[in-house]
Amino acid sequence: MDKGHRILVVDDDLEMCGLLSDVLSGEGFSVITTGDSLEAAKILKKEEFDLIVTDLKMKGLKGFDLLEEATKVAPMMPVIIITAFGTIESAIKAMKMGAYDYITKPFQMDELLLTVRKALETHLLKKEVIRLRKEVESRYHFHQLIGKSLPMQKIYDLIERISDSSSNVLITGESGTGKELVAKAIHYNGVRKEGPFVAINCAAIPETLLESELFGYKKGAFTDAKSDKKGLIFEANEGTLFLDEITEMPLTLQAKLLRVIENREVRPLGDTNSYPIDVRIISSSNRDIKSTIQEGRFREDLYYRLNVIDIQLPPLRERKEDIPLLIQHFITKFSNEFKKNISGVSKDVLKLLLNYSWPGNVRELENVIQRAMTLSQHEVILPEDLPATVIQTPDKKLVEKALEENFTLDQLEKKYIKKVLIEAGGNKSKAAEILGLDRKTLYRKLGEL
Ligand SMILES: Nc1ncnc2c1ncn2[C@@H]1O[C@H](COP(=O)(O)OP(=O)(O)OP(=O)(O)O)[C@@H](O)[C@H]1O
Ligand SMILES: [Mg+2]
């Protein structure tokens, strides 16, 4: 055990104080003594100790009062009571008030030392448990993100490391995996958090509008430009610009965006001037960007500018250990919203939710819980509250079924392709990879399906 522990000894019998001090110092502890219990209470407020040894019957503050003080100032610190009047009652009272142990005078020094060592050891263990618990709990979530799985922890670590830098980030992942949440976590975890977080969905806005929204315009730049307008890129100055579904940005705008990144300045439509800009761009995509580059729909040079740091969010089916945590999170969230008293899901429901493949990822899980809570008549969510898609019993092992029902090779192929596609969350490139086909062949086979 670490010998440097600090012990406070309180006894108005100064001879006893000296004796205890000698013995404890001799063991390597660092000891402070006082004969005045009021003084002891003052010291406790100013300094930290690992243990107190105190007499029970003293002038000034009684041992009990000191114990009360000590539990207020340092609730975890063990207190050992010494008493010459070892009645069971006072001992019980002291223990009830939170004393670690008591010793009756006269006592052997060995007995005292043993108790001191045990108290310190327990104290250390308690502190360690609390530290570990805190560490574990903090890993269950990060900003608004929930998840304790290894892939999510790696994402928290990554976000922690990159938040303060200004490098652009590209977040990829299937729909509903939390890309927007990650973008916000990066922004609000870093030095830019005082600046704005401006989000725009490139897929949701028509091309002409997207251009003026992003870059802004000068009065008279086009018929409807009645006054100057700052673009969103400019609005995000000193903050973060989140470009959602970046692959949907038209090629002409991609070229303009590339220029903004390279020159660190924006030029609004119809303006002859450019304006300096300091913005971090986080973009996201739920598609395979490489294939949009190959198809000539996305600029490779822009891709490299946006993808300085890449974050790939794992689909929910690859981190099923997060499902129970997410269920509980959404139940709490909707309980408050709906003012409903639902505490959890039944065992059967948990099984079904763990077995399901979640092509819509966390968003789909959130919707399923929300729906179930609206329907539920009970304190826990039951299978009847779930949508049919989730309840479907998992397919029998495909090959077993094929043998039983005498599938033709063609039938088996079709069923297998379908299954792989579902497992891949509808991502055809991924399905093609698993199947060992090129995308074209997969498309042809899907056409036959
Ligand atoms: N790890 C998570 N913890 C808690 N909630 C999450 C998590 N991931 C996603 N969600 C929730 O799921 C929903 C979808 O998340 P988000 O919008 O960030 O997904 P996305 O990846 O941007 O999806 P899309 O590609 O469809 O835009 C949101 O309501 C979000 O709060
Ligand atoms: Mg999104």
PDB file of C-alpha atoms in Angstrom, residues 114-379:
ATOM      1  CA  LEU A 114      -4.552  -3.394  11.303  1.00  0.00           C
ATOM      2  CA  THR A 115      -7.744  -1.320  11.367  1.00  0.00           C
ATOM      3  CA  VAL A 116      -5.958   1.677   9.846  1.00  0.00           C
ATOM      4  CA  ARG A 117      -4.553  -0.401   7.009  1.00  0.00           C
ATOM      5  CA  LYS A 118      -7.889  -2.004   6.254  1.00  0.00           C
ATOM      6  CA  ALA A 119      -9.638   1.368   6.274  1.00  0.00           C
ATOM      7  CA  LEU A 120      -7.123   2.857   3.853  1.00  0.00           C
ATOM      8  CA  GLU A 121      -7.352  -0.136   1.572  1.00  0.00           C
ATOM      9  CA  THR A 122     -11.160   0.043   1.467  1.00  0.00           C
ATOM     10  CA  HIS A 123     -10.925   3.749   0.822  1.00  0.00           C
ATOM     11  CA  LEU A 124      -8.568   3.207  -2.106  1.00  0.00           C
ATOM     12  CA  LEU A 125     -10.818   0.540  -3.585  1.00  0.00           C
ATOM     13  CA  LYS A 126     -13.865   2.749  -3.271  1.00  0.00           C
ATOM     14  CA  LYS A 127     -12.098   5.587  -5.002  1.00  0.00           C
ATOM     15  CA  GLU A 128     -10.967   3.253  -7.764  1.00  0.00           C
ATOM     16  CA  VAL A 129     -14.484   1.906  -8.273  1.00  0.00           C
ATOM     17  CA  ILE A 130     -15.846   5.428  -8.582  1.00  0.00           C
ATOM     18  CA  ARG A 131     -13.106   6.409 -11.011  1.00  0.00           C
ATOM     19  CA  LEU A 132     -13.719   3.335 -13.166  1.00  0.00           C
ATOM     20  CA  ARG A 133     -17.468   3.794 -13.092  1.00  0.00           C
ATOM     21  CA  LYS A 134     -17.079   7.378 -14.235  1.00  0.00           C
ATOM     22  CA  GLU A 135     -14.737   6.299 -16.993  1.00  0.00           C
ATOM     23  CA  VAL A 136     -17.138   3.633 -18.212  1.00  0.00           C
ATOM     24  CA  GLU A 137     -20.173   5.891 -18.038  1.00  0.00           C
ATOM     25  CA  SER A 138     -18.476   8.636 -19.942  1.00  0.00           C
ATOM     26  CA  ARG A 139     -17.811   6.151 -22.726  1.00  0.00           C
ATOM     27  CA  TYR A 140     -21.511   5.386 -23.105  1.00  0.00           C
ATOM     28  CA  HIS A 141     -22.136   8.673 -24.815  1.00  0.00           C
ATOM     29  CA  PHE A 142     -20.383  11.619 -26.395  1.00  0.00           C
ATOM     30  CA  HIS A 143     -22.340  14.824 -26.860  1.00  0.00           C
ATOM     31  CA  GLN A 144     -25.669  13.574 -28.294  1.00  0.00           C
ATOM     32  CA  LEU A 145     -24.198  10.307 -29.532  1.00  0.00           C
ATOM     33  CA  ILE A 146     -25.124   7.128 -27.699  1.00  0.00           C
ATOM     34  CA  GLY A 147     -23.158   3.903 -27.983  1.00  0.00           C
ATOM     35  CA  LYS A 148     -20.621   1.891 -26.018  1.00  0.00           C
ATOM     36  CA  SER A 149     -19.475  -0.434 -28.785  1.00  0.00           C
ATOM     37  CA  LEU A 150     -15.838  -0.414 -29.806  1.00  0.00           C
ATOM     38  CA  PRO A 151     -16.539   1.214 -33.193  1.00  0.00           C
ATOM     39  CA  MET A 152     -18.419   4.050 -31.474  1.00  0.00           C
ATOM     40  CA  GLN A 153     -15.674   4.521 -28.887  1.00  0.00           C
ATOM     41  CA  LYS A 154     -13.177   4.806 -31.706  1.00  0.00           C
ATOM     42  CA  ILE A 155     -15.376   7.466 -33.242  1.00  0.00           C
ATOM     43  CA  TYR A 156     -15.502   9.394 -29.950  1.00  0.00           C
ATOM     44  CA  ASP A 157     -11.697   9.223 -29.755  1.00  0.00           C
ATOM     45  CA  LEU A 158     -11.345  10.405 -33.312  1.00  0.00           C
ATOM     46  CA  ILE A 159     -13.737  13.318 -32.773  1.00  0.00           C
ATOM     47  CA  GLU A 160     -11.848  14.251 -29.617  1.00  0.00           C
ATOM     48  CA  ARG A 161      -8.588  14.335 -31.558  1.00  0.00           C
ATOM     49  CA  ILE A 162      -9.806  16.363 -34.525  1.00  0.00           C
ATOM     50  CA  SER A 163     -12.295  18.831 -32.996  1.00  0.00           C
ATOM     51  CA  ASP A 164      -9.792  21.604 -32.491  1.00  0.00           C
ATOM     52  CA  SER A 165      -8.226  21.421 -35.926  1.00  0.00           C
ATOM     53  CA  SER A 166      -9.698  23.146 -38.962  1.00  0.00           C
ATOM     54  CA  SER A 167      -9.138  20.300 -41.404  1.00  0.00           C
ATOM     55  CA  ASN A 168     -12.140  19.380 -43.489  1.00  0.00           C
ATOM     56  CA  VAL A 169     -13.977  16.219 -42.560  1.00  0.00           C
ATOM     57  CA  LEU A 170     -15.950  13.813 -44.694  1.00  0.00           C
ATOM     58  CA  ILE A 171     -18.433  11.612 -42.857  1.00  0.00           C
ATOM     59  CA  THR A 172     -19.753   8.588 -44.682  1.00  0.00           C
ATOM     60  CA  GLY A 173     -22.247   6.016 -43.522  1.00  0.00           C
ATOM     61  CA  GLU A 174     -25.607   4.572 -44.367  1.00  0.00           C
ATOM     62  CA  SER A 175     -28.719   6.613 -43.860  1.00  0.00           C
ATOM     63  CA  GLY A 176     -29.625   7.091 -40.201  1.00  0.00           C
ATOM     64  CA  THR A 177     -26.219   6.211 -38.746  1.00  0.00           C
ATOM     65  CA  GLY A 178     -25.834   9.614 -37.096  1.00  0.00           C
ATOM     66  CA  LYS A 179     -23.739  11.597 -39.563  1.00  0.00           C
ATOM     67  CA  GLU A 180     -25.335  14.882 -38.636  1.00  0.00           C
ATOM     68  CA  LEU A 181     -24.920  14.162 -34.927  1.00  0.00           C
ATOM     69  CA  VAL A 182     -21.228  13.463 -35.490  1.00  0.00           C
ATOM     70  CA  ALA A 183     -20.838  16.719 -37.436  1.00  0.00           C
ATOM     71  CA  LYS A 184     -22.403  18.628 -34.534  1.00  0.00           C
ATOM     72  CA  ALA A 185     -20.287  16.783 -31.976  1.00  0.00           C
ATOM     73  CA  ILE A 186     -17.141  17.815 -33.858  1.00  0.00           C
ATOM     74  CA  HIS A 187     -18.280  21.431 -33.960  1.00  0.00           C
ATOM     75  CA  TYR A 188     -19.448  21.710 -30.362  1.00  0.00           C
ATOM     76  CA  ASN A 189     -16.465  19.812 -28.987  1.00  0.00           C
ATOM     77  CA  GLY A 190     -13.876  22.126 -30.511  1.00  0.00           C
ATOM     78  CA  VAL A 191     -12.601  25.681 -30.499  1.00  0.00           C
ATOM     79  CA  ARG A 192     -15.123  26.667 -33.158  1.00  0.00           C
ATOM     80  CA  LYS A 193     -18.063  26.009 -30.854  1.00  0.00           C
ATOM     81  CA  GLU A 194     -18.466  29.743 -30.194  1.00  0.00           C
ATOM     82  CA  GLY A 195     -18.873  30.222 -33.939  1.00  0.00           C
ATOM     83  CA  PRO A 196     -21.907  29.211 -36.017  1.00  0.00           C
ATOM     84  CA  PHE A 197     -22.832  25.693 -37.155  1.00  0.00           C
ATOM     85  CA  VAL A 198     -24.523  26.108 -40.518  1.00  0.00           C
ATOM     86  CA  ALA A 199     -26.080  23.073 -42.188  1.00  0.00           C
ATOM     87  CA  ILE A 200     -27.366  22.729 -45.709  1.00  0.00           C
ATOM     88  CA  ASN A 201     -28.711  19.673 -47.475  1.00  0.00           C
ATOM     89  CA  CYS A 202     -27.369  19.683 -51.037  1.00  0.00           C
ATOM     90  CA  ALA A 203     -29.996  17.195 -52.186  1.00  0.00           C
ATOM     91  CA  ALA A 204     -32.958  19.183 -50.957  1.00  0.00           C
ATOM     92  CA  ILE A 205     -32.369  22.423 -52.874  1.00  0.00           C
ATOM     93  CA  PRO A 206     -32.553  23.012 -56.658  1.00  0.00           C
ATOM     94  CA  GLU A 207     -29.267  23.877 -58.389  1.00  0.00           C
ATOM     95  CA  THR A 208     -29.855  27.606 -59.011  1.00  0.00           C
ATOM     96  CA  LEU A 209     -31.094  28.183 -55.505  1.00  0.00           C
ATOM     97  CA  LEU A 210     -28.270  26.188 -53.978  1.00  0.00           C
ATOM     98  CA  GLU A 211     -25.727  28.433 -55.667  1.00  0.00           C
ATOM     99  CA  SER A 212     -27.194  31.678 -54.340  1.00  0.00           C
ATOM    100  CA  GLU A 213     -27.826  30.119 -50.922  1.00  0.00           C
ATOM    101  CA  LEU A 214     -24.219  28.986 -50.619  1.00  0.00           C
ATOM    102  CA  PHE A 215     -22.328  31.861 -52.188  1.00  0.00           C
ATOM    103  CA  GLY A 216     -24.749  34.765 -51.681  1.00  0.00           C
ATOM    104  CA  TYR A 217     -25.338  37.529 -54.213  1.00  0.00           C
ATOM    105  CA  LYS A 218     -25.037  41.203 -54.937  1.00  0.00           C
ATOM    106  CA  LYS A 219     -28.144  43.305 -55.406  1.00  0.00           C
ATOM    107  CA  GLY A 220     -29.136  43.130 -59.085  1.00  0.00           C
ATOM    108  CA  ALA A 221     -27.115  39.957 -59.784  1.00  0.00           C
ATOM    109  CA  PHE A 222     -30.352  38.487 -61.135  1.00  0.00           C
ATOM    110  CA  THR A 223     -33.963  39.623 -61.380  1.00  0.00           C
ATOM    111  CA  ASP A 224     -34.972  38.545 -57.876  1.00  0.00           C
ATOM    112  CA  ALA A 225     -31.838  39.881 -56.195  1.00  0.00           C
ATOM    113  CA  LYS A 226     -33.466  42.926 -54.629  1.00  0.00           C
ATOM    114  CA  SER A 227     -30.716  43.412 -52.073  1.00  0.00           C
ATOM    115  CA  ASP A 228     -27.299  41.994 -51.137  1.00  0.00           C
ATOM    116  CA  LYS A 229     -27.424  38.599 -49.520  1.00  0.00           C
ATOM    117  CA  LYS A 230     -24.727  36.860 -47.562  1.00  0.00           C
ATOM    118  CA  GLY A 231     -24.304  33.234 -48.550  1.00  0.00           C
ATOM    119  CA  LEU A 232     -24.299  30.363 -46.069  1.00  0.00           C
ATOM    120  CA  ILE A 233     -20.569  29.872 -46.540  1.00  0.00           C
ATOM    121  CA  PHE A 234     -20.123  33.371 -45.278  1.00  0.00           C
ATOM    122  CA  GLU A 235     -22.638  32.873 -42.486  1.00  0.00           C
ATOM    123  CA  ALA A 236     -20.461  30.002 -41.299  1.00  0.00           C
ATOM    124  CA  ASN A 237     -17.398  32.232 -41.005  1.00  0.00           C
ATOM    125  CA  GLU A 238     -15.285  31.230 -37.979  1.00  0.00           C
ATOM    126  CA  GLY A 239     -17.545  28.239 -37.512  1.00  0.00           C
ATOM    127  CA  THR A 240     -18.490  25.071 -39.326  1.00  0.00           C
ATOM    128  CA  LEU A 241     -20.309  24.552 -42.606  1.00  0.00           C
ATOM    129  CA  PHE A 242     -22.064  21.192 -42.803  1.00  0.00           C
ATOM    130  CA  LEU A 243     -22.734  20.101 -46.370  1.00  0.00           C
ATOM    131  CA  ASP A 244     -25.136  17.201 -46.127  1.00  0.00           C
ATOM    132  CA  GLU A 245     -25.380  14.767 -49.063  1.00  0.00           C
ATOM    133  CA  ILE A 246     -22.425  16.367 -50.794  1.00  0.00           C
ATOM    134  CA  THR A 247     -22.543  13.972 -53.769  1.00  0.00           C
ATOM    135  CA  GLU A 248     -25.761  15.668 -54.859  1.00  0.00           C
ATOM    136  CA  MET A 249     -23.998  18.980 -55.418  1.00  0.00           C
ATOM    137  CA  PRO A 250     -24.003  19.875 -59.137  1.00  0.00           C
ATOM    138  CA  LEU A 251     -20.603  19.861 -60.897  1.00  0.00           C
ATOM    139  CA  THR A 252     -20.613  23.620 -61.543  1.00  0.00           C
ATOM    140  CA  LEU A 253     -20.992  24.317 -57.835  1.00  0.00           C
ATOM    141  CA  GLN A 254     -18.373  21.726 -56.996  1.00  0.00           C
ATOM    142  CA  ALA A 255     -15.893  23.798 -59.018  1.00  0.00           C
ATOM    143  CA  LYS A 256     -16.894  26.950 -57.152  1.00  0.00           C
ATOM    144  CA  LEU A 257     -16.651  25.225 -53.785  1.00  0.00           C
ATOM    145  CA  LEU A 258     -13.195  23.945 -54.669  1.00  0.00           C
ATOM    146  CA  ARG A 259     -12.119  27.529 -55.365  1.00  0.00           C
ATOM    147  CA  VAL A 260     -13.470  28.644 -51.972  1.00  0.00           C
ATOM    148  CA  ILE A 261     -11.439  25.982 -50.229  1.00  0.00           C
ATOM    149  CA  GLU A 262      -8.260  26.683 -52.198  1.00  0.00           C
ATOM    150  CA  ASN A 263      -8.371  30.476 -51.969  1.00  0.00           C
ATOM    151  CA  ARG A 264     -10.131  30.790 -48.605  1.00  0.00           C
ATOM    152  CA  GLU A 265     -12.435  33.421 -50.007  1.00  0.00           C
ATOM    153  CA  VAL A 266     -15.991  33.636 -51.326  1.00  0.00           C
ATOM    154  CA  ARG A 267     -17.239  35.673 -54.213  1.00  0.00           C
ATOM    155  CA  PRO A 268     -21.003  36.260 -54.165  1.00  0.00           C
ATOM    156  CA  LEU A 269     -22.931  36.135 -57.460  1.00  0.00           C
ATOM    157  CA  GLY A 270     -22.633  39.409 -59.347  1.00  0.00           C
ATOM    158  CA  ASP A 271     -19.914  40.707 -57.056  1.00  0.00           C
ATOM    159  CA  THR A 272     -16.524  41.792 -58.366  1.00  0.00           C
ATOM    160  CA  ASN A 273     -14.906  41.368 -54.960  1.00  0.00           C
ATOM    161  CA  SER A 274     -14.017  38.254 -53.021  1.00  0.00           C
ATOM    162  CA  TYR A 275     -14.217  38.124 -49.247  1.00  0.00           C
ATOM    163  CA  PRO A 276     -11.813  36.222 -46.999  1.00  0.00           C
ATOM    164  CA  ILE A 277     -13.366  33.375 -45.099  1.00  0.00           C
ATOM    165  CA  ASP A 278     -12.324  31.034 -42.315  1.00  0.00           C
ATOM    166  CA  VAL A 279     -14.581  28.047 -42.315  1.00  0.00           C
ATOM    167  CA  ARG A 280     -14.286  24.359 -41.558  1.00  0.00           C
ATOM    168  CA  ILE A 281     -16.240  22.201 -43.941  1.00  0.00           C
ATOM    169  CA  ILE A 282     -17.747  18.964 -42.751  1.00  0.00           C
ATOM    170  CA  SER A 283     -19.521  17.106 -45.509  1.00  0.00           C
ATOM    171  CA  SER A 284     -21.454  13.886 -45.461  1.00  0.00           C
ATOM    172  CA  SER A 285     -22.641  11.245 -47.829  1.00  0.00           C
ATOM    173  CA  ASN A 286     -24.564   8.018 -47.558  1.00  0.00           C
ATOM    174  CA  ARG A 287     -23.341   6.883 -50.956  1.00  0.00           C
ATOM    175  CA  ASP A 288     -20.128   5.436 -52.141  1.00  0.00           C
ATOM    176  CA  ILE A 289     -18.359   8.625 -53.289  1.00  0.00           C
ATOM    177  CA  LYS A 290     -15.677   6.702 -55.182  1.00  0.00           C
ATOM    178  CA  SER A 291     -18.284   5.372 -57.573  1.00  0.00           C
ATOM    179  CA  THR A 292     -19.807   8.815 -58.142  1.00  0.00           C
ATOM    180  CA  ILE A 293     -16.288   9.969 -59.022  1.00  0.00           C
ATOM    181  CA  GLN A 294     -15.927   7.111 -61.487  1.00  0.00           C
ATOM    182  CA  GLU A 295     -19.271   7.981 -62.990  1.00  0.00           C
ATOM    183  CA  GLY A 296     -17.972  11.527 -63.509  1.00  0.00           C
ATOM    184  CA  ARG A 297     -20.517  13.059 -61.171  1.00  0.00           C
ATOM    185  CA  PHE A 298     -18.104  14.154 -58.491  1.00  0.00           C
ATOM    186  CA  ARG A 299     -14.782  15.968 -58.818  1.00  0.00           C
ATOM    187  CA  GLU A 300     -11.882  13.942 -57.562  1.00  0.00           C
ATOM    188  CA  ASP A 301      -9.873  17.058 -56.629  1.00  0.00           C
ATOM    189  CA  LEU A 302     -12.751  18.326 -54.494  1.00  0.00           C
ATOM    190  CA  TYR A 303     -13.062  14.903 -52.892  1.00  0.00           C
ATOM    191  CA  TYR A 304      -9.450  15.097 -51.706  1.00  0.00           C
ATOM    192  CA  ARG A 305     -10.006  18.601 -50.355  1.00  0.00           C
ATOM    193  CA  LEU A 306     -13.076  17.529 -48.406  1.00  0.00           C
ATOM    194  CA  ASN A 307     -11.751  14.199 -47.261  1.00  0.00           C
ATOM    195  CA  VAL A 308      -8.727  15.371 -45.265  1.00  0.00           C
ATOM    196  CA  ILE A 309     -10.141  13.451 -42.313  1.00  0.00           C
ATOM    197  CA  ASP A 310     -12.578  10.682 -43.027  1.00  0.00           C
ATOM    198  CA  ILE A 311     -15.034   9.227 -40.588  1.00  0.00           C
ATOM    199  CA  GLN A 312     -16.936   6.110 -41.502  1.00  0.00           C
ATOM    200  CA  LEU A 313     -19.958   5.448 -39.370  1.00  0.00           C
ATOM    201  CA  PRO A 314     -20.712   1.763 -38.887  1.00  0.00           C
ATOM    202  CA  PRO A 315     -24.241   0.554 -39.587  1.00  0.00           C
ATOM    203  CA  LEU A 316     -26.279  -0.403 -36.521  1.00  0.00           C
ATOM    204  CA  ARG A 317     -26.268  -4.110 -37.401  1.00  0.00           C
ATOM    205  CA  GLU A 318     -22.477  -4.085 -36.942  1.00  0.00           C
ATOM    206  CA  ARG A 319     -22.719  -2.768 -33.390  1.00  0.00           C
ATOM    207  CA  LYS A 320     -25.709  -4.546 -31.957  1.00  0.00           C
ATOM    208  CA  GLU A 321     -24.393  -4.165 -28.413  1.00  0.00           C
ATOM    209  CA  ASP A 322     -25.499  -0.525 -28.673  1.00  0.00           C
ATOM    210  CA  ILE A 323     -29.120  -1.492 -29.330  1.00  0.00           C
ATOM    211  CA  PRO A 324     -30.216  -1.931 -25.665  1.00  0.00           C
ATOM    212  CA  LEU A 325     -28.634   1.400 -24.747  1.00  0.00           C
ATOM    213  CA  LEU A 326     -30.313   3.168 -27.665  1.00  0.00           C
ATOM    214  CA  ILE A 327     -33.673   1.584 -26.832  1.00  0.00           C
ATOM    215  CA  GLN A 328     -33.439   2.901 -23.282  1.00  0.00           C
ATOM    216  CA  HIS A 329     -32.323   6.302 -24.526  1.00  0.00           C
ATOM    217  CA  PHE A 330     -35.292   6.659 -26.871  1.00  0.00           C
ATOM    218  CA  ILE A 331     -37.756   5.328 -24.287  1.00  0.00           C
ATOM    219  CA  THR A 332     -36.611   7.987 -21.814  1.00  0.00           C
ATOM    220  CA  LYS A 333     -36.743  10.636 -24.522  1.00  0.00           C
ATOM    221  CA  PHE A 334     -40.283   9.794 -25.638  1.00  0.00           C
ATOM    222  CA  SER A 335     -41.540   9.139 -22.097  1.00  0.00           C
ATOM    223  CA  ASN A 336     -40.863  12.775 -21.334  1.00  0.00           C
ATOM    224  CA  GLU A 337     -42.370  13.887 -24.611  1.00  0.00           C
ATOM    225  CA  PHE A 338     -45.509  11.737 -24.500  1.00  0.00           C
ATOM    226  CA  LYS A 339     -45.911  11.893 -20.714  1.00  0.00           C
ATOM    227  CA  LYS A 340     -46.194   8.102 -20.750  1.00  0.00           C
ATOM    228  CA  ASN A 341     -44.918   5.783 -18.103  1.00  0.00           C
ATOM    229  CA  ILE A 342     -43.085   3.125 -20.055  1.00  0.00           C
ATOM    230  CA  SER A 343     -40.032   1.625 -18.433  1.00  0.00           C
ATOM    231  CA  GLY A 344     -38.623  -0.674 -21.094  1.00  0.00           C
ATOM    232  CA  VAL A 345     -39.216  -3.475 -23.560  1.00  0.00           C
ATOM    233  CA  SER A 346     -40.189  -7.068 -22.904  1.00  0.00           C
ATOM    234  CA  LYS A 347     -37.605  -9.824 -23.309  1.00  0.00           C
ATOM    235  CA  ASP A 348     -39.200 -10.980 -26.553  1.00  0.00           C
ATOM    236  CA  VAL A 349     -39.101  -7.482 -27.951  1.00  0.00           C
ATOM    237  CA  LEU A 350     -35.439  -7.108 -27.078  1.00  0.00           C
ATOM    238  CA  LYS A 351     -34.717 -10.368 -28.890  1.00  0.00           C
ATOM    239  CA  LEU A 352     -36.621  -9.229 -31.980  1.00  0.00           C
ATOM    240  CA  LEU A 353     -34.889  -5.861 -32.000  1.00  0.00           C
ATOM    241  CA  LEU A 354     -31.484  -7.485 -31.632  1.00  0.00           C
ATOM    242  CA  ASN A 355     -32.198  -9.888 -34.493  1.00  0.00           C
ATOM    243  CA  TYR A 356     -33.446  -7.320 -36.935  1.00  0.00           C
ATOM    244  CA  SER A 357     -30.995  -5.971 -39.518  1.00  0.00           C
ATOM    245  CA  TRP A 358     -31.915  -2.245 -39.264  1.00  0.00           C
ATOM    246  CA  PRO A 359     -31.443  -1.071 -42.846  1.00  0.00           C
ATOM    247  CA  GLY A 360     -32.534   2.405 -41.664  1.00  0.00           C
ATOM    248  CA  ASN A 361     -30.111   2.242 -38.734  1.00  0.00           C
ATOM    249  CA  VAL A 362     -30.577   4.377 -35.606  1.00  0.00           C
ATOM    250  CA  ARG A 363     -33.253   6.536 -37.218  1.00  0.00           C
ATOM    251  CA  GLU A 364     -35.332   3.428 -37.920  1.00  0.00           C
ATOM    252  CA  LEU A 365     -34.853   2.189 -34.354  1.00  0.00           C
ATOM    253  CA  GLU A 366     -35.908   5.584 -33.058  1.00  0.00           C
ATOM    254  CA  ASN A 367     -39.049   5.476 -35.227  1.00  0.00           C
ATOM    255  CA  VAL A 368     -39.890   1.939 -34.128  1.00  0.00           C
ATOM    256  CA  ILE A 369     -39.639   2.914 -30.451  1.00  0.00           C
ATOM    257  CA  GLN A 370     -41.630   6.081 -31.005  1.00  0.00           C
ATOM    258  CA  ARG A 371     -44.385   4.172 -32.768  1.00  0.00           C
ATOM    259  CA  ALA A 372     -44.420   1.438 -30.128  1.00  0.00           C
ATOM    260  CA  MET A 373     -44.726   3.973 -27.341  1.00  0.00           C
ATOM    261  CA  THR A 374     -47.676   5.604 -29.019  1.00  0.00           C
ATOM    262  CA  LEU A 375     -49.413   2.249 -29.328  1.00  0.00           C
ATOM    263  CA  SER A 376     -48.420   0.647 -26.056  1.00  0.00           C
ATOM    264  CA  GLN A 377     -51.063   0.100 -23.395  1.00  0.00           C
ATOM    265  CA  HIS A 378     -48.637  -1.391 -20.920  1.00  0.00           C
ATOM    266  CA  GLU A 379     -45.703  -0.495 -18.781  1.00  0.00           C
TER     267      GLU A 379
END
